[in-house]
Amino acid sequence: MNETIVGIDLGTTYSAIGVVDSGFPMLLADEEGKRIMPSAVWYGVEGAVEVGRKALRRRELDGLRVVTSVKRYIGRELSAEDREVLQDRDPVEISATILRELKRIAEWRLGRSVGKAVITVPAYFHDGQRNATKRAGELAGFEVLRVLNEPTAAALAYGLDKLADKSRVAVYDFGGGTFDLSLLEMQDGVFQVIATHGDTRLGGDDLDHVVAVKMLEKAGIDEMQVSRELMIRWLGEAERVKCALSANERECFSLPFYEGHSSFSHELSRGEFESWIQPWIARTIACCNKALSDAGMLPSSVDALVLVGGSTRIPAVRAAAEACFQRTADVSQHPDEAIALGATIQAGVMSGAMKKLVLLDVTPLSLGIETLGCLMNVLIPRNTTIPCKAGEMFTNAATGQTAMMLRVLQGERELACDNWELGRVEIAFAPMPKGQARIGVQFRIDENGILEVLARDVKSGRDRILQIQHAAVNVSDESVEKMVSDSVEFAFADMSERVWTEARLKADELLPAVDAALEVGAQWLSEEERERILRAATRVREVMPSKQANALKEAVQELDKATESLAAKIVEQAMEQALPGEWENRQG
Ligand code: AMP
């Protein structure tokens, strides 16, 4: 079974965790059956802590002890006011608490422990914010394998990685606390962010605020006089009404007994709500236009528009984005689950649980070099997650050889000639007896799919490096399929060719050695033993021209066995001769 890697959307207002199971990405629901969890933490007195929906429920009565939107603070300088909101806690620690709860949910659902994760961050996050997010993951007990851009995750969730090279995708992400527009371009099978514009102080929370303020006005309450606790209750109801108006034309804002005997209720229409929020929608569109002009692109050159974030459920928001990019948006995924789903897909690709997406982050075919006998020697097997590294030590096949030509190969076949050659690199070394040169070969593929082949003569430390752009990772689906199906079709013939070549190489080595041993060690052999060796050697010589792989392999094995005790005797004798000499040397 593949190791489990989870995908996590650590969002400003909501977070979610998922895993690829039986080839399908799915988000993991908590005990209440909810797949998204509020990014909220309640810190009670005496160290009590609650996370998610339970923390949010405390907001009504104990709002000051509930921390939300911690993502706004992670990895940044904090002001005194920020510290107050965070109750003097480190945003990394608060985020870790949220991640720990997601980990608990995943482990409870899956019934096993999970240790590795992919976590998403906004495309505009700087290094400090990315590192802080990674640290939060580690603090929660995860090994964070990748910090993935949210728009890339969204595009993966919509399956847009299957678009042609150079396709462009606009990801309009309007969540609870932030707005981002990212323009992505598919390059060599991987999305690159080509422009991003956002507003870290613009989100669904602002829309709740608009509704709450309008309702306070209607109730004749001065906003400045409202306590923080009371405001939290008005905001809670405002959010409920806002969400309801995405589906219904009318909804009643209602707060019975919000203070003593005072109650308030007022019916709102969708039209009214949408007219109030126009300035906020206009700000998102301004970001879109800025990103387009940064990228030097016209709206018409975008190939797909993807909407993510809960606030894109508002019909007026969706209409504005579609008008800006002059196309209908793909809304086939839940807008508030798309990022977590994309993170999960990425995690699935990395764990090997989603084999179909081979182009993205794994080697589609095996990589190796040609070795003696024209065989393929695999260093990085197919479907290895990149980045990756592998190495092996090789030696000279002939005495006096002064260089080794390494052919870098890609493919699944046993014989070098049936695989594809990606490049060659030659490494020189001082002439030496056969088998004594030491040439280290290392393959390294970075996250961009660039393969670097390093060959080093261990004795002199001399290096040769060959770089192969993308060819190692960027292979068309059809060629991969053909190579794999050929390797299956010819598996039998290929394997027998390998067995034969290996046996022949062994025979080439063994036969002259046996002849020499028979001369040196004749005195230790019984007639019977001598005959067994001669018979075995003759058998090897007979079978060699026949090209029968298994017969040759068996003959070589028999010869090896027949000479076992003779070889041991010769070695023993050599040691005896060497040791007294050494003894004398030491004495002297
Ligand atoms: P996100 O951060 O992507 O999870 O988005 C959360 C934001 O989306 C919050 O401000 C929610 O109030 C808002 N939201 C969720 N569902 C809806 C809806 N049906 N209509 C309007 N806003 C929504």
Short mmCIF file of C-alpha atoms in Angstrom, two decimals, residues 180-480:
data_model
loop_
_atom_site.label_atom_id
_atom_site.label_comp_id
_atom_site.label_asym_id
_atom_site.label_seq_id
_atom_site.Cartn_x
_atom_site.Cartn_y
_atom_site.Cartn_z
CA ASP A 180 -6.93 36.76 -4.64
CA LEU A 181 -6.85 36.63 -8.36
CA SER A 182 -4.15 34.44 -9.86
CA LEU A 183 -3.31 33.86 -13.48
CA LEU A 184 -1.69 30.50 -14.10
CA GLU A 185 -0.05 29.16 -17.18
CA MET A 186 0.48 25.49 -17.88
CA GLN A 187 4.14 24.98 -18.72
CA ASP A 188 5.62 21.55 -19.30
CA GLY A 189 2.82 19.86 -17.45
CA VAL A 190 3.06 22.04 -14.35
CA PHE A 191 1.24 25.26 -13.46
CA GLN A 192 3.26 28.40 -13.07
CA VAL A 193 1.80 31.48 -11.40
CA ILE A 194 2.30 34.28 -13.93
CA ALA A 195 0.54 37.05 -12.05
CA THR A 196 -1.30 37.43 -8.79
CA HIS A 197 -3.11 40.32 -7.22
CA GLY A 198 -5.04 40.32 -4.04
CA ASP A 199 -6.37 42.15 -1.08
CA THR A 200 -5.61 40.64 2.29
CA ARG A 201 -8.25 42.82 3.91
CA LEU A 202 -11.19 41.96 1.68
CA GLY A 203 -13.39 38.94 2.26
CA GLY A 204 -16.76 37.55 3.19
CA ASP A 205 -16.22 38.94 6.74
CA ASP A 206 -16.50 42.45 5.27
CA LEU A 207 -19.83 41.57 3.69
CA ASP A 208 -21.10 40.30 7.05
CA HIS A 209 -20.00 43.59 8.51
CA VAL A 210 -21.94 45.56 5.90
CA VAL A 211 -25.12 43.65 6.72
CA ALA A 212 -24.60 43.94 10.48
CA VAL A 213 -24.03 47.71 10.28
CA LYS A 214 -27.08 48.24 8.08
CA MET A 215 -29.19 46.22 10.53
CA LEU A 216 -27.84 48.15 13.53
CA GLU A 217 -28.82 51.34 11.69
CA LYS A 218 -32.33 50.00 11.15
CA ALA A 219 -32.53 49.09 14.84
CA GLY A 220 -31.41 52.61 15.70
CA ILE A 221 -28.30 51.42 17.49
CA ASP A 222 -25.08 53.41 17.22
CA GLU A 223 -22.37 51.06 15.99
CA MET A 224 -19.79 52.81 18.18
CA GLN A 225 -21.78 52.01 21.31
CA VAL A 226 -22.03 48.28 20.65
CA SER A 227 -19.90 46.04 22.84
CA ARG A 228 -17.59 43.53 21.11
CA GLU A 229 -19.66 40.63 22.42
CA LEU A 230 -22.88 42.07 21.01
CA MET A 231 -21.23 42.87 17.67
CA ILE A 232 -20.11 39.26 17.42
CA ARG A 233 -23.76 38.14 17.72
CA TRP A 234 -24.92 40.65 15.06
CA LEU A 235 -22.13 39.52 12.76
CA GLY A 236 -23.08 35.87 13.26
CA GLU A 237 -26.67 36.52 12.20
CA ALA A 238 -25.51 38.74 9.35
CA GLU A 239 -23.41 35.88 7.97
CA ARG A 240 -26.31 33.46 8.18
CA VAL A 241 -28.56 35.88 6.28
CA LYS A 242 -25.85 36.59 3.69
CA CYS A 243 -25.42 32.89 2.94
CA ALA A 244 -29.17 32.32 2.80
CA LEU A 245 -29.55 35.14 0.26
CA SER A 246 -27.26 33.27 -2.15
CA ALA A 247 -30.03 30.71 -2.49
CA ASN A 248 -33.20 32.65 -1.58
CA GLU A 249 -34.52 35.97 -2.81
CA ARG A 250 -35.52 37.07 0.70
CA GLU A 251 -34.39 36.26 4.23
CA CYS A 252 -35.24 37.54 7.67
CA PHE A 253 -32.50 38.97 9.90
CA SER A 254 -33.66 38.11 13.38
CA LEU A 255 -32.09 38.51 16.82
CA PRO A 256 -34.56 37.82 19.61
CA PHE A 257 -33.55 39.17 23.05
CA TYR A 258 -30.18 40.33 21.85
CA GLU A 259 -29.95 42.49 24.97
CA GLY A 260 -32.32 42.10 27.90
CA HIS A 261 -35.85 42.37 26.46
CA SER A 262 -34.76 44.00 23.22
CA SER A 263 -35.35 41.97 20.07
CA PHE A 264 -34.85 42.85 16.42
CA SER A 265 -36.00 41.44 13.11
CA HIS A 266 -36.02 42.75 9.57
CA GLU A 267 -36.57 41.10 6.18
CA LEU A 268 -33.94 41.62 3.53
CA SER A 269 -34.01 41.07 -0.23
CA ARG A 270 -31.15 39.74 -2.30
CA GLY A 271 -31.27 42.90 -4.46
CA GLU A 272 -30.82 45.12 -1.42
CA PHE A 273 -27.90 43.05 -0.15
CA GLU A 274 -26.23 42.99 -3.55
CA SER A 275 -26.49 46.74 -3.95
CA TRP A 276 -24.81 47.23 -0.55
CA ILE A 277 -21.86 45.03 -1.42
CA GLN A 278 -21.17 46.53 -4.87
CA PRO A 279 -18.12 48.54 -3.71
CA TRP A 280 -16.50 45.34 -2.40
CA ILE A 281 -17.22 43.45 -5.60
CA ALA A 282 -15.74 46.37 -7.55
CA ARG A 283 -12.53 46.07 -5.51
CA THR A 284 -12.17 42.42 -6.53
CA ILE A 285 -12.62 43.34 -10.18
CA ALA A 286 -9.96 46.04 -9.86
CA CYS A 287 -7.53 43.32 -8.67
CA CYS A 288 -8.45 41.18 -11.68
CA ASN A 289 -7.73 44.03 -14.06
CA LYS A 290 -4.40 44.75 -12.38
CA ALA A 291 -3.32 41.12 -12.64
CA LEU A 292 -4.31 41.01 -16.31
CA SER A 293 -2.37 44.15 -17.08
CA ASP A 294 0.67 42.90 -15.11
CA ALA A 295 0.66 39.77 -17.23
CA GLY A 296 0.06 41.80 -20.40
CA MET A 297 -3.03 39.71 -21.09
CA LEU A 298 -6.52 40.38 -22.37
CA PRO A 299 -9.46 38.70 -20.65
CA SER A 300 -10.11 36.84 -23.89
CA SER A 301 -6.73 35.08 -23.72
CA VAL A 302 -7.77 33.22 -20.55
CA ASP A 303 -8.77 29.62 -21.34
CA ALA A 304 -10.64 28.84 -18.13
CA LEU A 305 -12.12 30.71 -15.17
CA VAL A 306 -12.31 28.96 -11.85
CA LEU A 307 -14.19 30.34 -8.83
CA VAL A 308 -13.13 29.34 -5.34
CA GLY A 309 -13.94 30.58 -1.86
CA GLY A 310 -17.34 30.58 -0.19
CA SER A 311 -18.11 34.17 -1.22
CA THR A 312 -18.23 33.19 -4.90
CA ARG A 313 -21.57 31.53 -4.07
CA ILE A 314 -23.07 35.02 -4.10
CA PRO A 315 -24.74 35.32 -7.53
CA ALA A 316 -23.63 38.96 -8.02
CA VAL A 317 -20.02 38.04 -7.31
CA ARG A 318 -20.07 35.23 -9.81
CA ALA A 319 -21.73 37.44 -12.45
CA ALA A 320 -19.08 40.16 -11.98
CA ALA A 321 -16.20 37.69 -12.36
CA GLU A 322 -17.76 36.16 -15.47
CA ALA A 323 -18.30 39.61 -17.00
CA CYS A 324 -14.71 40.60 -16.29
CA PHE A 325 -13.26 37.48 -17.97
CA GLN A 326 -15.95 37.31 -20.64
CA ARG A 327 -16.75 33.67 -20.03
CA THR A 328 -18.83 31.41 -17.84
CA ALA A 329 -17.06 30.03 -14.84
CA ASP A 330 -16.54 26.37 -14.11
CA VAL A 331 -18.46 25.84 -10.89
CA SER A 332 -18.56 22.06 -10.87
CA GLN A 333 -16.71 21.85 -7.53
CA HIS A 334 -17.72 23.14 -4.12
CA PRO A 335 -16.05 26.56 -4.02
CA ASP A 336 -15.07 26.13 -0.39
CA GLU A 337 -13.68 22.64 -0.90
CA ALA A 338 -11.77 23.08 -4.15
CA ILE A 339 -8.45 24.07 -2.59
CA ALA A 340 -8.44 21.22 -0.09
CA LEU A 341 -9.42 18.86 -2.89
CA GLY A 342 -6.54 20.10 -5.04
CA ALA A 343 -4.10 19.73 -2.13
CA THR A 344 -5.40 16.18 -1.71
CA ILE A 345 -4.86 15.41 -5.39
CA GLN A 346 -1.31 16.74 -5.15
CA ALA A 347 -0.75 14.60 -2.05
CA GLY A 348 -2.18 11.59 -3.90
CA VAL A 349 0.16 12.15 -6.81
CA MET A 350 3.12 12.35 -4.44
CA SER A 351 2.19 9.18 -2.59
CA GLY A 352 1.55 7.29 -5.80
CA ALA A 353 -2.10 6.81 -4.88
CA MET A 354 -3.19 8.70 -8.03
CA LYS A 355 -1.30 7.15 -10.87
CA LYS A 356 -3.18 8.89 -13.64
CA LEU A 357 -1.53 12.23 -13.06
CA VAL A 358 1.91 10.92 -13.87
CA LEU A 359 2.90 14.07 -15.70
CA LEU A 360 2.81 16.29 -12.70
CA ASP A 361 5.17 15.16 -10.08
CA VAL A 362 6.50 11.69 -10.66
CA THR A 363 8.89 10.20 -13.19
CA PRO A 364 6.66 8.72 -15.89
CA LEU A 365 9.33 6.19 -16.93
CA SER A 366 12.40 4.64 -15.34
CA LEU A 367 15.75 6.38 -15.71
CA GLY A 368 19.11 4.69 -15.75
CA ILE A 369 22.31 4.07 -17.65
CA GLU A 370 23.55 1.45 -20.02
CA THR A 371 25.90 -1.08 -18.46
CA LEU A 372 28.12 -3.80 -19.78
CA GLY A 373 26.33 -6.11 -22.17
CA CYS A 374 24.01 -3.31 -23.36
CA LEU A 375 21.69 -3.75 -20.40
CA MET A 376 19.51 -1.09 -18.79
CA ASN A 377 20.60 -0.36 -15.24
CA VAL A 378 17.76 1.53 -13.55
CA LEU A 379 18.73 4.24 -11.04
CA ILE A 380 15.33 5.92 -10.63
CA PRO A 381 12.34 3.61 -11.15
CA ARG A 382 9.19 4.82 -12.88
CA ASN A 383 6.60 6.62 -10.73
CA THR A 384 9.18 7.92 -8.27
CA THR A 385 8.04 11.20 -6.73
CA ILE A 386 10.19 14.13 -7.73
CA PRO A 387 12.38 15.74 -6.49
CA CYS A 388 14.50 12.63 -6.02
CA LYS A 389 18.08 11.41 -6.02
CA ALA A 390 19.76 8.04 -6.57
CA GLY A 391 23.26 6.81 -7.18
CA GLU A 392 25.40 3.77 -7.81
CA MET A 393 29.08 2.89 -8.14
CA PHE A 394 30.45 1.45 -11.38
CA THR A 395 33.83 0.11 -12.38
CA ASN A 396 35.97 -0.39 -15.47
CA ALA A 397 35.20 -3.43 -17.60
CA ALA A 398 38.69 -3.70 -19.08
CA THR A 399 42.25 -3.24 -17.90
CA GLY A 400 43.87 -0.08 -19.17
CA GLN A 401 40.53 1.58 -20.00
CA THR A 402 40.84 5.37 -19.53
CA ALA A 403 37.28 6.62 -19.88
CA MET A 404 33.69 5.54 -19.45
CA MET A 405 30.86 6.70 -21.66
CA LEU A 406 27.59 6.89 -19.77
CA ARG A 407 24.45 6.68 -21.86
CA VAL A 408 21.50 8.11 -19.93
CA LEU A 409 18.43 6.06 -20.73
CA GLN A 410 14.72 6.26 -20.17
CA GLY A 411 12.30 3.38 -20.46
CA GLU A 412 11.06 0.09 -19.09
CA ARG A 413 12.87 -2.39 -21.32
CA GLU A 414 15.69 -4.62 -20.19
CA LEU A 415 17.96 -3.91 -23.14
CA ALA A 416 19.52 -0.48 -23.52
CA CYS A 417 18.75 -0.37 -27.25
CA ASP A 418 14.99 -0.68 -26.63
CA ASN A 419 14.95 2.36 -24.34
CA TRP A 420 15.35 6.01 -25.30
CA GLU A 421 18.66 7.78 -24.97
CA LEU A 422 18.39 11.18 -23.22
CA GLY A 423 22.06 12.10 -23.41
CA ARG A 424 25.65 10.99 -22.92
CA VAL A 425 28.41 12.00 -20.60
CA GLU A 426 32.01 10.81 -20.69
CA ILE A 427 34.19 10.58 -17.63
CA ALA A 428 37.97 10.03 -17.87
CA PHE A 429 40.08 8.19 -15.27
CA ALA A 430 43.60 6.87 -14.88
CA PRO A 431 44.26 3.43 -16.43
CA MET A 432 43.83 0.64 -13.90
CA PRO A 433 43.42 -3.13 -13.79
CA LYS A 434 39.92 -4.33 -14.59
CA GLY A 435 37.39 -3.72 -11.84
CA GLN A 436 39.51 -1.26 -9.90
CA ALA A 437 38.35 2.12 -11.15
CA ARG A 438 35.54 3.62 -9.06
CA ILE A 439 33.03 5.76 -10.93
CA GLY A 440 30.11 7.12 -8.94
CA VAL A 441 27.01 8.05 -10.90
CA GLN A 442 24.27 10.11 -9.37
CA PHE A 443 20.90 11.10 -10.86
CA ARG A 444 19.03 14.01 -9.35
CA ILE A 445 15.67 15.37 -10.52
CA ASP A 446 14.65 18.72 -9.05
CA GLU A 447 11.10 19.92 -8.51
CA ASN A 448 11.06 21.41 -11.99
CA GLY A 449 11.70 18.05 -13.57
CA ILE A 450 15.27 18.84 -14.60
CA LEU A 451 17.52 15.79 -14.49
CA GLU A 452 21.15 16.27 -13.54
CA VAL A 453 23.54 13.40 -14.08
CA LEU A 454 26.78 13.58 -12.18
CA ALA A 455 29.65 11.21 -12.88
CA ARG A 456 32.63 11.23 -10.55
CA ASP A 457 35.97 9.46 -10.67
CA VAL A 458 36.27 8.71 -6.96
CA LYS A 459 40.08 8.51 -7.06
CA SER A 460 40.74 11.92 -8.60
CA GLY A 461 37.47 13.54 -7.47
CA ARG A 462 36.96 14.74 -11.03
CA ASP A 463 33.29 15.41 -11.93
CA ARG A 464 31.31 15.61 -15.14
CA ILE A 465 27.77 16.95 -15.06
CA LEU A 466 25.09 16.58 -17.67
CA GLN A 467 21.80 18.47 -17.44
CA ILE A 468 18.72 17.21 -19.21
CA GLN A 469 15.82 19.64 -19.40
CA HIS A 470 12.34 18.25 -18.68
CA ALA A 471 12.73 15.20 -20.94
CA ALA A 472 12.92 12.99 -17.87
CA VAL A 473 9.48 14.05 -16.68
CA ASN A 474 7.74 15.53 -19.67
CA VAL A 475 6.68 12.60 -21.78
CA SER A 476 3.39 12.33 -23.63
CA ASP A 477 0.77 9.97 -22.23
CA GLU A 478 0.81 7.89 -25.42
CA SER A 479 4.56 7.29 -25.36
CA VAL A 480 4.41 6.30 -21.70
#
